C-alpha positions as a printed NumPy array, in Angstrom:
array([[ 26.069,  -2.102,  11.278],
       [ 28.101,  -3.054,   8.281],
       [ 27.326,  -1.814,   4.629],
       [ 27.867,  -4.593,   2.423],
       [ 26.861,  -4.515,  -1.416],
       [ 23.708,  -6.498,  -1.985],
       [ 25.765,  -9.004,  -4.531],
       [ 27.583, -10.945,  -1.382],
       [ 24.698, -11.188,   1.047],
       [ 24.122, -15.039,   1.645],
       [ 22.246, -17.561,   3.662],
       [ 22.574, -16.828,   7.261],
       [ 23.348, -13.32 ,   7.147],
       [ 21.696, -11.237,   9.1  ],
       [ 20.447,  -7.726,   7.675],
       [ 18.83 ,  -4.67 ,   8.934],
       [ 16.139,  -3.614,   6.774],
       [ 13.968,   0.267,   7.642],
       [ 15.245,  -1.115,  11.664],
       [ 14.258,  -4.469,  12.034],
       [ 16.383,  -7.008,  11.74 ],
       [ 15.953, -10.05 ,   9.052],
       [ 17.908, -13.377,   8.657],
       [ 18.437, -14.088,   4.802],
       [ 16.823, -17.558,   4.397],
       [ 17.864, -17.67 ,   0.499],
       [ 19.807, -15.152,  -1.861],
       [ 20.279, -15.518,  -5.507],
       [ 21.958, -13.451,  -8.143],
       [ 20.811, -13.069, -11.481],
       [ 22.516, -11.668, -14.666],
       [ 19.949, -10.881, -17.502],
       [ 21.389, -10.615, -20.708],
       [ 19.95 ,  -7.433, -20.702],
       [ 19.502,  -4.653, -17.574],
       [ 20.878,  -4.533, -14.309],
       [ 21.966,  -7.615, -12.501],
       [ 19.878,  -8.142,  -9.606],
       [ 20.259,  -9.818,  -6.468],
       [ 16.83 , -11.608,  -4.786],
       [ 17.095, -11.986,  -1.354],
       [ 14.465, -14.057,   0.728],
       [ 13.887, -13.46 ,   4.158],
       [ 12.597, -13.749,   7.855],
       [ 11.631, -10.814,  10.024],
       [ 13.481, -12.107,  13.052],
       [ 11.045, -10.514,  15.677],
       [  7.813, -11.891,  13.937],
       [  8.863, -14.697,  11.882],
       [  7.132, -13.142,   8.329],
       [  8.931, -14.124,   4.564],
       [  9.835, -11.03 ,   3.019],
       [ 11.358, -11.311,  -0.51 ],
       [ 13.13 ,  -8.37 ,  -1.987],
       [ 15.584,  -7.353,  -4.954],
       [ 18.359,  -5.323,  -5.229],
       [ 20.585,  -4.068,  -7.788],
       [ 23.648,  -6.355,  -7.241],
       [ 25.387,  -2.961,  -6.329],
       [ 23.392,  -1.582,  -4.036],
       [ 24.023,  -1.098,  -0.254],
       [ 22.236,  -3.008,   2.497],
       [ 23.416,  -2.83 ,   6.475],
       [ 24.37 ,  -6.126,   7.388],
       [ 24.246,  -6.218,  11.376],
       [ 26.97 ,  -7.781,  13.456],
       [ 26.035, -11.351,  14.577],
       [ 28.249, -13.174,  16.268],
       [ 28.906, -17.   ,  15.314],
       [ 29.503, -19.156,  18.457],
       [ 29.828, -23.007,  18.614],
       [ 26.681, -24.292,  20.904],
       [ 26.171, -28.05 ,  22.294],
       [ 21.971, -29.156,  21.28 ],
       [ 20.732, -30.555,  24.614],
       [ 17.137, -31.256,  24.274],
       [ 13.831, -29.978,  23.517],
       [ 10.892, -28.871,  25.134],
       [  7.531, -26.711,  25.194],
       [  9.754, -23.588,  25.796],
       [ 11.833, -24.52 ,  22.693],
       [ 14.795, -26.243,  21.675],
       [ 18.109, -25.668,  24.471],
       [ 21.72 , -25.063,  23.388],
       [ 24.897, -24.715,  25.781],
       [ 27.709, -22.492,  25.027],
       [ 30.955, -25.246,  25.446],
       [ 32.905, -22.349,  27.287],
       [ 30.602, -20.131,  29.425],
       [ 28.07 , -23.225,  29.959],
       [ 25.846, -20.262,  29.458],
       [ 22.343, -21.34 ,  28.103],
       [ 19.764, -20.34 ,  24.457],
       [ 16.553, -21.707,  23.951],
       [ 15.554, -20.899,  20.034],
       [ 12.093, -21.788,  18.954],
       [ 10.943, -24.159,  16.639],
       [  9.855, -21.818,  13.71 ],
       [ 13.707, -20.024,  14.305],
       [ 14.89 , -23.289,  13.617],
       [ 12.287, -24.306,  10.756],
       [ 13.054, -27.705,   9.225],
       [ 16.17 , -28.565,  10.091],
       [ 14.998, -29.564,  13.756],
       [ 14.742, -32.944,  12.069],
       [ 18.07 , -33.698,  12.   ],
       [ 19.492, -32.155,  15.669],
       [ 21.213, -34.863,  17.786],
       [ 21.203, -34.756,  21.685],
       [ 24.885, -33.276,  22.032],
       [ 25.369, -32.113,  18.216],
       [ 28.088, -29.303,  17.96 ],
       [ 26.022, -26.314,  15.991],
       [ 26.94 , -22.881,  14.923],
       [ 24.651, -20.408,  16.445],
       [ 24.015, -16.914,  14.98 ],
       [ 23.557, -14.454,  18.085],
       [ 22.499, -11.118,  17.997],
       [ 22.308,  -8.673,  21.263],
       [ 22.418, -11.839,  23.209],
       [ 19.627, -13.626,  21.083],
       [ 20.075, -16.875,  18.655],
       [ 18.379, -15.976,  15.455],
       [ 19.803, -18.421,  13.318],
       [ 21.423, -22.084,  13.09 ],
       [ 24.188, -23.569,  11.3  ],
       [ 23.527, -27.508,  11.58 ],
       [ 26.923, -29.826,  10.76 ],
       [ 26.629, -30.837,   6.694],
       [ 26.442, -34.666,   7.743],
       [ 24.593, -36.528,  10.174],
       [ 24.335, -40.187,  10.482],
       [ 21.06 , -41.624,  10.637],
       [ 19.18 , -45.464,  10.367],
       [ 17.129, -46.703,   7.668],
       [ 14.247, -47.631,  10.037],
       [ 11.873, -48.84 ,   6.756],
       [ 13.061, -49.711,   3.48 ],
       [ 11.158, -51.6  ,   0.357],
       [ 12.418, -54.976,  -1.154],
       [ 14.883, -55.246,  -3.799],
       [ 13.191, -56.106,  -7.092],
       [ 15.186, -58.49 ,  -9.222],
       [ 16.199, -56.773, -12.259],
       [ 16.665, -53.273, -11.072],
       [ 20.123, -51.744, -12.077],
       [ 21.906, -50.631,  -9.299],
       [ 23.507, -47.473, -10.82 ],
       [ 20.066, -45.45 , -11.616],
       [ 17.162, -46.473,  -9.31 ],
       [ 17.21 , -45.45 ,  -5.961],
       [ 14.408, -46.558,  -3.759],
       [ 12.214, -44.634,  -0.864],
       [ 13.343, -45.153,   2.269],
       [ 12.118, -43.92 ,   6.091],
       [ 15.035, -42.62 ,   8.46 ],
       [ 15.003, -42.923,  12.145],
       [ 13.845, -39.162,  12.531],
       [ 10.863, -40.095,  10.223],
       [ 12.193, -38.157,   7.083],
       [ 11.919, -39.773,   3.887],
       [ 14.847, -40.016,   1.411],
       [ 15.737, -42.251,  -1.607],
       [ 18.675, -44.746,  -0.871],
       [ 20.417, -47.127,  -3.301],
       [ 18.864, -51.083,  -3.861],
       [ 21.334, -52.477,  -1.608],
       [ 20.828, -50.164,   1.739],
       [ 18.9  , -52.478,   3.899],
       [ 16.771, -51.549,   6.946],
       [ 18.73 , -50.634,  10.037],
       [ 22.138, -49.712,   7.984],
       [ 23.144, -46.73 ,   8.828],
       [ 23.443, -44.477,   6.952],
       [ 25.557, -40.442,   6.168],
       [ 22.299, -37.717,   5.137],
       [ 23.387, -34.43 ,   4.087],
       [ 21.455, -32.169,   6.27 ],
       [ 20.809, -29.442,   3.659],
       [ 18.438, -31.281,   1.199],
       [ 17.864, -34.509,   3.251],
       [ 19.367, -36.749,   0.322],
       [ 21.51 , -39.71 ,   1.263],
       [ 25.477, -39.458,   0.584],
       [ 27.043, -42.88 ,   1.418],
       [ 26.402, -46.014,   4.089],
       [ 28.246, -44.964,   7.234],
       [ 31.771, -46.104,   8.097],
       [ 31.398, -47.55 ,  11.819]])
């Protein structure tokens, strides 16, 4: 275990809180004009999957514990959870579905992921910040529309929705950044 001050704890960390180990699903520092800065951290119990929220002085001590990130191949999915392969060892992880939350919506057969892994056990994922997805339904353009400021719904081929620009057709392809689901440019192949 690690002491780290509570003001550089961020997503993906991993801390040990009274034992039991929590993956930081959001951490945000605020600065009131007056008081103590604070730090809130959001969190999942690892073990039993329950959001904890706490705060912190931004100086204060918490144990990070030692995770180590390793690069994992997604292979599939299953009723026993989602599979990952270790490029090296060929050794295999199955994480499940609430570990992995919503970004299961955008993991490709044979995406390249960062794993978290703790005592031999994923806890958390690191998708890449881009995927590439197609526009499987898309409305008409309406004559008149500028291009610059209205963006229009759109349905991707992993059934999220996401605004696109008036010119993205159905079936384009199309670069999603996999943090907010929000579309970043037409792909380049």
């Amino acid at each position: 275990m690690v002491k780290v001050i509570a003001s550089s704890v961020r997503k993906g960390n991993v801390l040990d809180v009274d034992g039991k180990l929590y993956v930081v699903l959001t951490a945000q520092n605020f600065h009131p004009g007056k008081g103590t800065p604070v730090t809130q951290v959001d969190m999942r119990r690892i073990s039993d999957g329950v959001k904890v929220s706490e705060r912190y002085r931004t100086t204060e001590q918490v144990e990070r514990a030692f995770v180590e990130d390793r690069e994992h191949t997604f292979l599939y999915e299953d009723a026993e959870g989602f599979h990952f392969m270790n490029p090296e060892t060929y050794d295999q992880l199955v994480m499940s579905a609430d570990d992995i939350g919503d970004q299961k919506a955008y993991l490709q057969e044979g995406m390249a992921v960062m794993l978290s892994i703790h005592e031999g056990v994923a806890i958390a994922i690191d998708l890449p910040r881009h995927v590439i997805l197609e526009i499987t339904e898309t409305e008409p353009v309406v004559k008149g529309q500028t291009a610059s400021s209205s963006y229009k719904p759109a349905v991707l081929s992993n059934g999220v929705r996401t605004s696109v620009p008036p010119h993205i057709q159905a079936g384009t392809r199309v670069v999603i950044a996999t943090e907010d689901g929000s579309y970043v440019e037409r792909a380049k192949d």
